[in-house]
Short mmCIF file of C-alpha atoms in Angstrom, two decimals:
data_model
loop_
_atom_site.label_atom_id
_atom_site.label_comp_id
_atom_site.label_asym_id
_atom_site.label_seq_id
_atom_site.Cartn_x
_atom_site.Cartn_y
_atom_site.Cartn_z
CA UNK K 1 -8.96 1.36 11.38
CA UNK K 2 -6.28 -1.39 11.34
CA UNK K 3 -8.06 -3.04 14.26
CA UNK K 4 -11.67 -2.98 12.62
CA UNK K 5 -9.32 -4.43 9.50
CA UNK K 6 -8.14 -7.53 11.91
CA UNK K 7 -11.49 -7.98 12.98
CA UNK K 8 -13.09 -8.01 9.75
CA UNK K 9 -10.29 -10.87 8.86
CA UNK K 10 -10.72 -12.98 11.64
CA UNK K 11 -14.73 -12.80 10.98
CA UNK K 12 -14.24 -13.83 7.44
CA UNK K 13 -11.70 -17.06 8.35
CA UNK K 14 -14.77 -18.09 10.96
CA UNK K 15 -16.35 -18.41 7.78
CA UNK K 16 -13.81 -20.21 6.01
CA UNK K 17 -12.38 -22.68 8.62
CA UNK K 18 -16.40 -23.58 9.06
CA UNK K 19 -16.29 -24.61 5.17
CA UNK K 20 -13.11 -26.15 4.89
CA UNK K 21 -14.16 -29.16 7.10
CA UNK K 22 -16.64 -30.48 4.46
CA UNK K 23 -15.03 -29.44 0.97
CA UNK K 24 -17.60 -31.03 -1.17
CA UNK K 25 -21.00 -29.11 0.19
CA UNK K 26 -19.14 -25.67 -1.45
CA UNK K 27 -21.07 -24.08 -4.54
CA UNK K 28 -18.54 -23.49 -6.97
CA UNK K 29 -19.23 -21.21 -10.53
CA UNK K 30 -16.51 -20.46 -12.73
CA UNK K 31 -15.78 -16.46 -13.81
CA UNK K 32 -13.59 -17.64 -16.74
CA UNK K 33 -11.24 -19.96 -17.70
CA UNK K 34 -9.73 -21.64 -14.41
CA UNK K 35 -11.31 -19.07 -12.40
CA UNK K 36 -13.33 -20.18 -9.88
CA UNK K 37 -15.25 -18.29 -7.26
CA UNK K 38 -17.45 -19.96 -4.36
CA UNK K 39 -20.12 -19.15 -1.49
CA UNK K 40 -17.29 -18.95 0.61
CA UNK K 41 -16.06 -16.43 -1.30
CA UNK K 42 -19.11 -14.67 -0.93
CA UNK K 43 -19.69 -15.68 2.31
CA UNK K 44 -16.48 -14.37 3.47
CA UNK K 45 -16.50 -11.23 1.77
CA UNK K 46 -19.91 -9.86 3.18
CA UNK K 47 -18.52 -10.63 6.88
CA UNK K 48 -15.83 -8.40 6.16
CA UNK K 49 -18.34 -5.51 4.38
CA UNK K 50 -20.50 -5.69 7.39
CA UNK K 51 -17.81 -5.43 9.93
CA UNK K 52 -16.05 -2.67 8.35
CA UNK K 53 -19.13 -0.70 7.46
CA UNK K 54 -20.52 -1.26 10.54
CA UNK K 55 -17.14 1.07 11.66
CA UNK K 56 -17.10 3.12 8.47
CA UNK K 57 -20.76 3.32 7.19
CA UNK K 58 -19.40 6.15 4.95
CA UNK K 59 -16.64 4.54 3.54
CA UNK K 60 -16.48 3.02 -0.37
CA UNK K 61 -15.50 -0.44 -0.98
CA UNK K 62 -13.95 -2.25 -3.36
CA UNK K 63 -14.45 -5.90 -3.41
CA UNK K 64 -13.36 -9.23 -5.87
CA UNK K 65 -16.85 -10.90 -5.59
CA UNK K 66 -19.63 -7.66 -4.95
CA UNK K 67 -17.57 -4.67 -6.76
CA UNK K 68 -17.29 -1.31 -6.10
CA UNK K 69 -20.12 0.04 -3.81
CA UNK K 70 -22.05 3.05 -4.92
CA UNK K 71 -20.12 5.87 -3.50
CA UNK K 72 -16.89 4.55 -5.02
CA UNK K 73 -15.47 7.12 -7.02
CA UNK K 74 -12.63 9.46 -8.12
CA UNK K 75 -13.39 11.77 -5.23
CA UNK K 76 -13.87 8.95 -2.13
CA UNK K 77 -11.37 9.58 0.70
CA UNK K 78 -11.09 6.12 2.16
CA UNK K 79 -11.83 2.76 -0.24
CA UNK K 80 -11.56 -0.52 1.30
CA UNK K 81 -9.98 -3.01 -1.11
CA UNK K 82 -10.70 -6.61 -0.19
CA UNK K 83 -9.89 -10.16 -1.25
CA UNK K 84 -12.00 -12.57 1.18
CA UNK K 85 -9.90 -15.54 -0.37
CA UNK K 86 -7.03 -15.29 -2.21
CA UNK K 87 -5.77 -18.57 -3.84
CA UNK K 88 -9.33 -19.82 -3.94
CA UNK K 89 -8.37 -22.77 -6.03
CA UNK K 90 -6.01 -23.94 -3.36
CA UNK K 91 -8.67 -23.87 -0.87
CA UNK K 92 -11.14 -25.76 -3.11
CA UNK K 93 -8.64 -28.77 -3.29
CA UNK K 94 -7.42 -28.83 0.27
CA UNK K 95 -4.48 -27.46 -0.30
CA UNK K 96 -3.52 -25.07 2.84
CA UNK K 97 -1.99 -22.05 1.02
CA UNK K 98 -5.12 -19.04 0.75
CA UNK K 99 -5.41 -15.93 2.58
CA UNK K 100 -7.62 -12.80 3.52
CA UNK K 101 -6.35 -9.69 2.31
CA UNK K 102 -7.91 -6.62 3.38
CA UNK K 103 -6.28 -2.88 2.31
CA UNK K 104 -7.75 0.61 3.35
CA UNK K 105 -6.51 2.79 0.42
CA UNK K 106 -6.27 6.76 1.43
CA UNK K 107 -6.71 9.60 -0.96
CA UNK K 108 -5.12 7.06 -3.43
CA UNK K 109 -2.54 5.80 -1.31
CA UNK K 110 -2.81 2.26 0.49
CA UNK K 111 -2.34 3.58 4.71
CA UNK K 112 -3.72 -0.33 6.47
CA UNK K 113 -3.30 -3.69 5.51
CA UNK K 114 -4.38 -7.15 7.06
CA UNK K 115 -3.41 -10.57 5.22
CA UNK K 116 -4.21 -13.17 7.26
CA UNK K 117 -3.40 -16.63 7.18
CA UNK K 118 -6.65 -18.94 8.41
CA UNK K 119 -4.55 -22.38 8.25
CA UNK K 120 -0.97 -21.18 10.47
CA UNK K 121 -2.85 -18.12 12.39
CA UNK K 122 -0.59 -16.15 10.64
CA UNK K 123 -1.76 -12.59 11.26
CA UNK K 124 -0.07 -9.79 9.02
CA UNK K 125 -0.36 -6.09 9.98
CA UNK K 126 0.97 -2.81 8.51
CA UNK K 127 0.60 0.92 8.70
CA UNK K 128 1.62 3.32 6.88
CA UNK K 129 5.21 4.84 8.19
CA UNK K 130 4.83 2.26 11.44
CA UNK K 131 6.21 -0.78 9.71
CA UNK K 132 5.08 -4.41 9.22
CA UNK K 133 4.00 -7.00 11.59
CA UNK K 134 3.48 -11.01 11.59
CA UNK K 135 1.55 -11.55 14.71
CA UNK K 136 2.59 -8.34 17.19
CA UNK K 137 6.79 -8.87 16.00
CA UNK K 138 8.31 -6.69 13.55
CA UNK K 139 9.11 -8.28 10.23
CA UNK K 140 11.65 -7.22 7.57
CA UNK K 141 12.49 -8.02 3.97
CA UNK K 142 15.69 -10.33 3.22
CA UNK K 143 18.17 -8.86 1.19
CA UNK K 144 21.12 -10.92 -0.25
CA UNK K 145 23.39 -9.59 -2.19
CA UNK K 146 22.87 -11.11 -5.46
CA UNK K 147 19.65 -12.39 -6.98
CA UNK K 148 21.63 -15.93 -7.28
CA UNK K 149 21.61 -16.35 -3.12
CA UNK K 150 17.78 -15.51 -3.71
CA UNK K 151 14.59 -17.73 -3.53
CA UNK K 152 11.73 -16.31 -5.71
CA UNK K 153 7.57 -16.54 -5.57
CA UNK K 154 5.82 -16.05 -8.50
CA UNK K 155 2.80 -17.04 -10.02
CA UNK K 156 0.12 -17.10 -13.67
CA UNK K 157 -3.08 -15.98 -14.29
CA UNK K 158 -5.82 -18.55 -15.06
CA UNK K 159 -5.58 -18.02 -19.17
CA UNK K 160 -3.46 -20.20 -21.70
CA UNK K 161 -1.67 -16.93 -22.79
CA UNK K 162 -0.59 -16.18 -18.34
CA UNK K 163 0.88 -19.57 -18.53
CA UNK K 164 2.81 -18.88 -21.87
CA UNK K 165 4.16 -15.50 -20.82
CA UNK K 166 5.03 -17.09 -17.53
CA UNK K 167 7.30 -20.05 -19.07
CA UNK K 168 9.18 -17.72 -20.70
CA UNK K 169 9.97 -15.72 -17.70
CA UNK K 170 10.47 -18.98 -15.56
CA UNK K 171 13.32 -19.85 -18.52
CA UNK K 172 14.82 -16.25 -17.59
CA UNK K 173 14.38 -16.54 -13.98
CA UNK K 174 14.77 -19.88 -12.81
CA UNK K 175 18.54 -20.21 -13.91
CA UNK K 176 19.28 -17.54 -11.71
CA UNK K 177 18.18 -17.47 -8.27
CA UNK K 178 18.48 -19.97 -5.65
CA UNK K 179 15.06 -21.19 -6.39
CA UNK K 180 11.23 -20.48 -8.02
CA UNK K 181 8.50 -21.18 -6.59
CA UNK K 182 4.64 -20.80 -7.05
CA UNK K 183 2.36 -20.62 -3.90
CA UNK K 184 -0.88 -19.53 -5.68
CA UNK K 185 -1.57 -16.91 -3.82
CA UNK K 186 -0.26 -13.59 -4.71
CA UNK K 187 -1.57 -11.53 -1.61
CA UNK K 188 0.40 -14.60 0.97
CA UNK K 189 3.53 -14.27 -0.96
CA UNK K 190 4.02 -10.77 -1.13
CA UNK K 191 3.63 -11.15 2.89
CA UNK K 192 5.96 -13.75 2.62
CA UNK K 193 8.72 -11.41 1.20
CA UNK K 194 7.67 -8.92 4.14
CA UNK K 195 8.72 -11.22 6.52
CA UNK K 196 12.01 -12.92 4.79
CA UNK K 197 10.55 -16.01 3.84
CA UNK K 198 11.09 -15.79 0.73
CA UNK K 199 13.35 -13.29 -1.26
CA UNK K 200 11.55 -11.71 -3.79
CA UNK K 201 7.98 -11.66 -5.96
CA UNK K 202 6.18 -11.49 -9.31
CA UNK K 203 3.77 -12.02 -11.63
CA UNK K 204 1.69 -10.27 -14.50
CA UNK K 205 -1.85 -8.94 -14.48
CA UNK K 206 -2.93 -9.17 -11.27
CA UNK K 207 -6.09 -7.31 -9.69
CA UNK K 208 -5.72 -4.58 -7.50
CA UNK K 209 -7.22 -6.71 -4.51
CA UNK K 210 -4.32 -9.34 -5.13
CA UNK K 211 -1.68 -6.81 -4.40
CA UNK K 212 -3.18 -4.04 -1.99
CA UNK K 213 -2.19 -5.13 1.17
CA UNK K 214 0.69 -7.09 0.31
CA UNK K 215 2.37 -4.33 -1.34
CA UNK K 216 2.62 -2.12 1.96
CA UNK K 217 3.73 -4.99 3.81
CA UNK K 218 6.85 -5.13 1.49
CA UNK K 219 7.25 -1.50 1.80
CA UNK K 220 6.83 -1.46 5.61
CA UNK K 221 9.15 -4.22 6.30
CA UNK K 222 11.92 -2.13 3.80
CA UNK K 223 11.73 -3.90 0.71
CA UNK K 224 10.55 -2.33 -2.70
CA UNK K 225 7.46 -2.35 -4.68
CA UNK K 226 7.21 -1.97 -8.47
CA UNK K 227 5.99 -2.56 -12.15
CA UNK K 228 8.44 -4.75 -14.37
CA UNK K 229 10.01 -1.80 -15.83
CA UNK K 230 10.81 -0.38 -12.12
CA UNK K 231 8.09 2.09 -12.38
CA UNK K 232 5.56 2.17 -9.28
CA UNK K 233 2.01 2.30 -11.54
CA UNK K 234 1.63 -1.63 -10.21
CA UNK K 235 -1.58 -1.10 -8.74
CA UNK K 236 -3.19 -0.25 -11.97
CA UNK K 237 -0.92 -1.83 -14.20
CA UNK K 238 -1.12 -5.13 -12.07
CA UNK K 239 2.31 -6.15 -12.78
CA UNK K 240 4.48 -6.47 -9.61
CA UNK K 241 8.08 -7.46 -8.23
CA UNK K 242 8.73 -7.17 -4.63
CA UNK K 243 11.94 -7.68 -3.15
CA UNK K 244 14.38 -6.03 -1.22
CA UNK K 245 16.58 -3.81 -2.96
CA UNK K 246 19.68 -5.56 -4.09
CA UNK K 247 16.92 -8.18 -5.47
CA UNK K 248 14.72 -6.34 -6.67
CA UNK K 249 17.33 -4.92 -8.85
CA UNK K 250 18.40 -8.08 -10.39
CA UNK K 251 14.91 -8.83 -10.66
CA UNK K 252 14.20 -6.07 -12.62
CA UNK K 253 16.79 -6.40 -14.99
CA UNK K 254 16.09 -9.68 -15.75
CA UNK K 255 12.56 -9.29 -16.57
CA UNK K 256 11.99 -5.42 -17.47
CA UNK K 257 11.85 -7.04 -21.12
CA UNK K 258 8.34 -8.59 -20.19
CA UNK K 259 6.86 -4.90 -19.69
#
């Protein structure tokens, strides 16, 4: 299954490197306020449906652009959960920081994940209980010893009211770690944290297809996953710090009052 996943990935950034040469021949609609989805998108997405149900014909999927296909329900056993580009407005502009993120979720718990990196080649793999991977080496979390040694991703929704909440956590934040920084994509930096590149993660109300993937890389590579209170409902809550656990910690104590 991971394989068909990596396949599916490299499929969809065909598409993508393809449109990226010529920017300004991309149909772009907006879904709300700052939120912008493209053919790409689209384009990208059904390459990965195809591939994977080619594999899987039986299998439910749940995708940002076409939705949950019909068999997707409380009862089905394996649900594909799929991003074909996260940090879509990055790629509109040219700016070389989006991702494929691509998460087979098993009787409710997320077993595969592929994020992969079109621009660097940057190919991340995890399984379930057989750790995390950035192209075939074993990655794990960094974990300093206090959140001030630390450098932090993080990132807003599209909406006035994201950017608000988000100041006032940058005020709390910023002071003290090593240093804040915002990627725009969600799915990359939570891969980033698997493989040390950056300390620790979060943001507020985030999809399930932002976080999917990225979330068992974390885990895999021995860092941990959870809602700003600590809890471990991020999936459907769609409020996330990853870290590793010394950081995550701090992290959660300075932000659990944003719950």
């Amino acid at each position: 299954m991971l394989n068909t996943a990596i396949k599916a990935a490299r499929r969809a950034a065909t598409v993508i490197n393809r449109a990226s040469f010529d920017l300004d021949r991309i149909t772009v609609s907006e879904k709300s306020h700052n939120n912008f989805v493209t053919d790409v998108d689209q384009a990208s997405e059904q390459a990965i449906v195809e591939t994977l149900l080619k594999a899987y014909p039986d299998h439910a999927i749940l995708g940002e652009e076409s939705g949950p296909t019909a068999n997707l329900n409380d009862e089905s056993e394996y649900v594909w959960i799929i991003d074909p580009i996260d940090g879509t407005t990055n790629f509109l502009h040219g700016y070389p920081n989006y991702c494929i993120s691509i998460a087979l979720q098993q009787r409710g718990v997320i077993t595969q994940a592929v994020i992969y990196d079109p621009v660097r080649n940057d190919l991340f793999t995890a399984t379930k209980g057989a750790g995390a991977y950035l192209n075939d080496k074993r990655i794990r979390v960094r974990n300093p010893d206090r959140i001030n040694k630390a450098l932090i991703g993080s990132g807003h929704g599209p909406e006035p009211r994201d950017l608000a909440e988000y100041l006032r956590m940058y005020e709390v934040v910023a002071p003290r770690c090593h240093g804040l920084r915002s990627s725009g994509s969600a799915a990359l930096e939570l891969a980033n944290v698997a493989a040390g590149r950056v300390d620790g993660y979060f943001e507020k109300n985030l999809k399930i297809w932002d976080i999917a993937a990225g979330s068992l890389l974390v885990t895999e590579a021995g860092g941990i996953v959870g809602e700003f209170s600590g809890e471990s409902e991020y999936l459907n809550k769609g409020d996330i710090i990853a870290a590793g656990p010394k950081v995550f910690a701090g992290m959660v104590a300075l932000l659990k009052p944003f719950a």
